[in-house]
XYZ file of C-alpha atoms in Angstrom:
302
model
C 117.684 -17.689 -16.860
C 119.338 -14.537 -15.708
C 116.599 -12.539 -12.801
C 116.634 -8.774 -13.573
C 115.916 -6.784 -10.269
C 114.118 -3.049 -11.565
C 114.097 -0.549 -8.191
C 111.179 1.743 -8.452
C 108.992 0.001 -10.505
C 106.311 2.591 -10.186
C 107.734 4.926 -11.532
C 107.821 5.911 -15.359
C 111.231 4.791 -15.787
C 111.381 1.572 -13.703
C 107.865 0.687 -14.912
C 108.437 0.912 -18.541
C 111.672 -0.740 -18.548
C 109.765 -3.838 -16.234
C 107.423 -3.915 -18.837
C 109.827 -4.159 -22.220
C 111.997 -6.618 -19.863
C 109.001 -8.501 -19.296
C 108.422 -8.558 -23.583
C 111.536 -10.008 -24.100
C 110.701 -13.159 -21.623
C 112.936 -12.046 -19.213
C 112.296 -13.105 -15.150
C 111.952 -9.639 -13.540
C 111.718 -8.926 -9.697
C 110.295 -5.304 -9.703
C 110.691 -3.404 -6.705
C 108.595 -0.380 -4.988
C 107.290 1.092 -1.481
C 104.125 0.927 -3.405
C 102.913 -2.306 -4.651
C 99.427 -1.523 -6.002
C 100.966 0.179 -8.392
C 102.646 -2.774 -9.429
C 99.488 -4.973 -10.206
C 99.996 -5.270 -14.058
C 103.206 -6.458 -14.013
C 102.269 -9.060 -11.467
C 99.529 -10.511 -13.793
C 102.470 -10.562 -16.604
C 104.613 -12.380 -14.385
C 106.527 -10.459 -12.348
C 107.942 -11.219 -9.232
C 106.120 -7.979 -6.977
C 108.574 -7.094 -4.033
C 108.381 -4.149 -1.254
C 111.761 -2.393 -1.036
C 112.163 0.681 0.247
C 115.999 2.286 0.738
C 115.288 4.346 4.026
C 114.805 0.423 5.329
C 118.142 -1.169 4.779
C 117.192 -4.208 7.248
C 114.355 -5.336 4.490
C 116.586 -4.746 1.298
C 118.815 -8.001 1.208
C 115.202 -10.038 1.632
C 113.980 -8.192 -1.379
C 116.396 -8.291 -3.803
C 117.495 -12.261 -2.834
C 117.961 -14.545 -6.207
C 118.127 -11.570 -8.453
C 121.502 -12.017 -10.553
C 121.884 -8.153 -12.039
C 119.719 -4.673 -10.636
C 118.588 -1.612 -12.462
C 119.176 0.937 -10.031
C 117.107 3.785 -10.795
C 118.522 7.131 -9.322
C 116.115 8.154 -6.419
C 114.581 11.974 -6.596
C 115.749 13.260 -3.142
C 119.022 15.606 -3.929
C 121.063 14.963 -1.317
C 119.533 11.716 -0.067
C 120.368 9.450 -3.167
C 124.227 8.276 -2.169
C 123.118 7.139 1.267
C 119.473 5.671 -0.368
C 122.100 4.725 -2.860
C 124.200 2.668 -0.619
C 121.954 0.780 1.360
C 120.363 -0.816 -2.021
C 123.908 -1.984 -3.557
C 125.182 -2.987 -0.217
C 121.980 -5.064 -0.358
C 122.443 -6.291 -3.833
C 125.850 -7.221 -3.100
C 124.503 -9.300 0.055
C 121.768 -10.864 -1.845
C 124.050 -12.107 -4.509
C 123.600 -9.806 -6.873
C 126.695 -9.693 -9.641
C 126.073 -6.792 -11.867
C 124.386 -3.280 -11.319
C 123.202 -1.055 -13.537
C 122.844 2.673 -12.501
C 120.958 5.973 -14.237
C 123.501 8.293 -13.485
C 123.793 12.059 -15.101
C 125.488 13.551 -18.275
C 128.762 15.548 -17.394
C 128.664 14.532 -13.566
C 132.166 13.723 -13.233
C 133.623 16.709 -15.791
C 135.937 18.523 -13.384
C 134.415 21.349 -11.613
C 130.777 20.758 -12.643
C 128.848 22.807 -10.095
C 125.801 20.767 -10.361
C 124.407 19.437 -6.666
C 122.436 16.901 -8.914
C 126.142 15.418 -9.395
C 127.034 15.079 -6.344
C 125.251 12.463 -5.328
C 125.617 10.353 -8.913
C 129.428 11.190 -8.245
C 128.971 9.402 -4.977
C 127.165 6.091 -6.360
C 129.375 5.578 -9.028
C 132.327 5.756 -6.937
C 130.791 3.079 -4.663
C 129.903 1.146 -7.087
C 133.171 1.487 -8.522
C 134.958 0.173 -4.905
C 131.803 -2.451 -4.543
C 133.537 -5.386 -6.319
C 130.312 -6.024 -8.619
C 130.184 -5.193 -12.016
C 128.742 -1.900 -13.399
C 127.709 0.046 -15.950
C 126.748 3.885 -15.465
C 124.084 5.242 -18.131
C 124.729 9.039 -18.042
C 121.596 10.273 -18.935
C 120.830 13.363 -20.208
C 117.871 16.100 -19.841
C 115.199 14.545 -20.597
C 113.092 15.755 -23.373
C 109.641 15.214 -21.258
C 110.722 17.586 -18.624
C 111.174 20.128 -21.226
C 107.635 19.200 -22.392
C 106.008 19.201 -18.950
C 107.783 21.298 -16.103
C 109.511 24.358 -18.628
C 107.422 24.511 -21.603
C 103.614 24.647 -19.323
C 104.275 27.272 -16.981
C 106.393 28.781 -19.863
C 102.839 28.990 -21.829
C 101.088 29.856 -19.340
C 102.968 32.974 -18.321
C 104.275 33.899 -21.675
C 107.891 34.370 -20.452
C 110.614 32.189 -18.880
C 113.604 33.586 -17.051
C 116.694 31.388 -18.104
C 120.125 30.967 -15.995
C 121.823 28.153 -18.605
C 122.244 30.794 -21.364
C 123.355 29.626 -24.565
C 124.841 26.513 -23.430
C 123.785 23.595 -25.289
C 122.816 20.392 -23.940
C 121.564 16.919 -25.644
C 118.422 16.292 -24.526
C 116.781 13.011 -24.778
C 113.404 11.372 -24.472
C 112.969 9.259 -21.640
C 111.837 6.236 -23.856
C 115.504 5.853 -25.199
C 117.111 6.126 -21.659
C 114.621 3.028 -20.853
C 115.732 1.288 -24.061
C 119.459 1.444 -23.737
C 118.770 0.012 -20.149
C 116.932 -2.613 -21.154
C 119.688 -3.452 -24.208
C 122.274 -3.341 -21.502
C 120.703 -5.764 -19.331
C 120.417 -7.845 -21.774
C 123.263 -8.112 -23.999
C 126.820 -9.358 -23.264
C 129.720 -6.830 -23.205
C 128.424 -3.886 -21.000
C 130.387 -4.521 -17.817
C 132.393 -1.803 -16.150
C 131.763 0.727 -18.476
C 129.713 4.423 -19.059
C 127.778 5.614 -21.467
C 126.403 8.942 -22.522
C 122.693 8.875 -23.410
C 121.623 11.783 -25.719
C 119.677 12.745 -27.717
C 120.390 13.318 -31.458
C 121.111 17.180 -31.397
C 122.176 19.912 -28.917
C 119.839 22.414 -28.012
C 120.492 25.990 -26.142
C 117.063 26.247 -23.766
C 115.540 29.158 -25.151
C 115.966 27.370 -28.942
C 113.873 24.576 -27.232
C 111.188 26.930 -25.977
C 110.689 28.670 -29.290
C 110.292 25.251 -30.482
C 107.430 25.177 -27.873
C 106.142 28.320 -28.908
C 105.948 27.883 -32.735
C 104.515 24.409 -31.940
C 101.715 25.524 -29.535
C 100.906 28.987 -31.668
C 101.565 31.102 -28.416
C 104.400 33.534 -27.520
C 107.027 32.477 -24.858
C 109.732 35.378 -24.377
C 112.941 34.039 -22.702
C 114.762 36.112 -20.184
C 118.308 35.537 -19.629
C 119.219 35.769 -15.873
C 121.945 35.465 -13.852
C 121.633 32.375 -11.077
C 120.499 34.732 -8.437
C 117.819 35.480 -10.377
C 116.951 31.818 -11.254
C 116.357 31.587 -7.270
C 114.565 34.342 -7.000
C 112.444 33.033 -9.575
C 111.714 29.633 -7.821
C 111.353 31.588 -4.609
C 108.527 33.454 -5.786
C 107.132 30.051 -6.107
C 108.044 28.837 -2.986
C 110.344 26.259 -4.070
C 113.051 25.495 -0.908
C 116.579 26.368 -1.980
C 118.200 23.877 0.382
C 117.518 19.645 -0.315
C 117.437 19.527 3.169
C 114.516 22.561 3.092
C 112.350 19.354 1.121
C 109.080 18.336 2.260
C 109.111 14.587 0.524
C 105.186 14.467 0.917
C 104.719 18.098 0.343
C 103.050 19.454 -3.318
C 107.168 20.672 -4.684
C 109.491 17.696 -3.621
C 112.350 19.338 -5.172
C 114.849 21.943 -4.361
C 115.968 25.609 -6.409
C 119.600 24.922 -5.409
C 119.476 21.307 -8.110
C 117.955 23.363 -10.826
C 119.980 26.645 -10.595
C 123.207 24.478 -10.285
C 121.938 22.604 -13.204
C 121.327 25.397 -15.375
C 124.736 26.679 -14.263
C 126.339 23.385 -15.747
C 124.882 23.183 -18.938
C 125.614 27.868 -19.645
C 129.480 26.486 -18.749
C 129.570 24.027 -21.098
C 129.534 20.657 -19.108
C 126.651 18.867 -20.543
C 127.787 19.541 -24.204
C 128.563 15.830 -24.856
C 127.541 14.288 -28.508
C 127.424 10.362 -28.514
C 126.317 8.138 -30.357
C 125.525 5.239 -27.256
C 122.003 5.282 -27.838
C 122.037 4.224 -31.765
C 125.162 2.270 -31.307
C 123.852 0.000 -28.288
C 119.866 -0.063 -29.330
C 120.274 -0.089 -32.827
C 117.396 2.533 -33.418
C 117.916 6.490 -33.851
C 116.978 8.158 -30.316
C 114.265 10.488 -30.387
C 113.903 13.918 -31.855
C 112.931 16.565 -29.258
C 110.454 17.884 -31.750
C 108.505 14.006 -31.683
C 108.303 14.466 -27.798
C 106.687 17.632 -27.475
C 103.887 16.514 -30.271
C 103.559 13.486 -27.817
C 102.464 16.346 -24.791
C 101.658 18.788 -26.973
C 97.965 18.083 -26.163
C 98.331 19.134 -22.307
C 99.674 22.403 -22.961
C 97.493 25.527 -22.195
C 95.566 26.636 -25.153
């Protein structure tokens, strides 16, 4: 029986796509830097390994007798294509024939300014030169960020500065970037390819918010800014501009200059994609965006 390698397993993706791998009685080596937060896939059978990409020496160990890896995109911008690196130069060590890789929507339109590309550019183009088979999911915004990061501090505060405009983008839950992951890994057919994973309609941002706002009962007003604004915004929260600015451990692990560059991409039009990959390859509808924020609708500020 084909092994199925997941990287971060403790996280929401790699965790729920170990578990559905697990339902379909596949073998599954899941990997994290934290293993206690692994414990329930160990009692259903999982083979529970310590990986961590800043420690390339202990990477071939981890991923030895695994057969294909979902390789889930790490969060530290600017990091990822050397994190990147060390786990499919392991995988390719260990033995591993085919890698699958959560890459991003648009990232290799011409002149996308997103940094968030940069690094998915990167990965994909090793993976491309690595010899093993691939298969980039391009995954869209996800529809639980909107939920969480935009639409709470958007209700708390009443108002959201904007830089992406009226661009439109497709945004898609989370749960149907896990299940066209899961389909890939295990179907036949899927090798060197991409696919765009979105969601079933484009949205402009501030459409999405008064989505929010109807839905929650409470007024969000939208202003439009330019991208120096959209910093000035994050700086007033004390957000780092730079990746390299990033405190891993510290309470914002993030950076303004991935969401201002992201918000850029999708106001010039590069994340206005329409596919049909998710249906096509799962065989179920994704998602609305209106089902996901019912599903979080709950934590928002009364």
């Amino acid at each position: 029986m084909t092994r199925i390698i997941v990287s971060g397993a403790s996280g929401q993706f790699g965790h729920a796509a170990a578990s559905q791998l697990l339902d379909k009685g596949c073998e599954v080596i899941a990997l994290s830097r934290s293993l206690d937060r692994l414990a329930d896939l160990k009692e259903r059978g999982a083979d529970v390994r310590k990986a961590d990409f800043d420690s390339p020496d202990r990477l071939e160990e981890a991923m030895a007798g695994g057969d294909k890896l979902l390789l889930i995109s790490t969060t530290m911008v600017g990091e990822r294509a050397r994190q990147h690196g060390n786990a499919i130069d392991a995988a390719k060590a260990a033995g591993v024939k085919h890698i699958v890789y959560t890459s991003l929507l648009g990232a290799r339109k011409p002149g996308n300014p997103s940094v968030e590309g940069i690094d998915h550019i990167a990965t994909e183009e090793k993976l491309e030169q690595s010899g093993l088979a691939y298969t980039f999911l391009r995954n869209s915004l996800y529809a639980e960020a909107v939920a969480t990061a935009m639409a709470i501090p958007a209700l708390t505060a009443g108002t959201k500065p904007e830089n992406a405009g009226q661009g439109r983008v497709p945004v898609v839950s989370r749960d149907d970037c896990v299940a066209i992951a899961v389909a890939v890994l295990t179907q036949d057919g899927h090798e060197n390819k991409a696919y765009d994973v979105t969601g079933p309609d484009l949205w402009t941002l501030p459409d999405a918010m008064a989505v929010v706002a109807e839905m929650a009962g409470k007024p969000i007003e939208v202003h439009d800014v330019d991208d120096e604004g959209m910093f000035a915004y994050f700086d007033s929260l004390g957000v780092p501009r730079k990746s390299a600015d990033v405190d891993p451990n510290g309470p914002i692990p993030w950076a303004s200059e991935g969401m201002v560059t992201f918000g850029q991409s999708i106001r010039e039009g590069y994340m206005n994609i329409d596919s049909d990959d998710v249906e096509r390859i799962t065989g179920r509808k994704p998602r609305s965006l209106r089902s996901v924020f019912e599903q979080y609708q709950g934590a928002w500020p009364a």
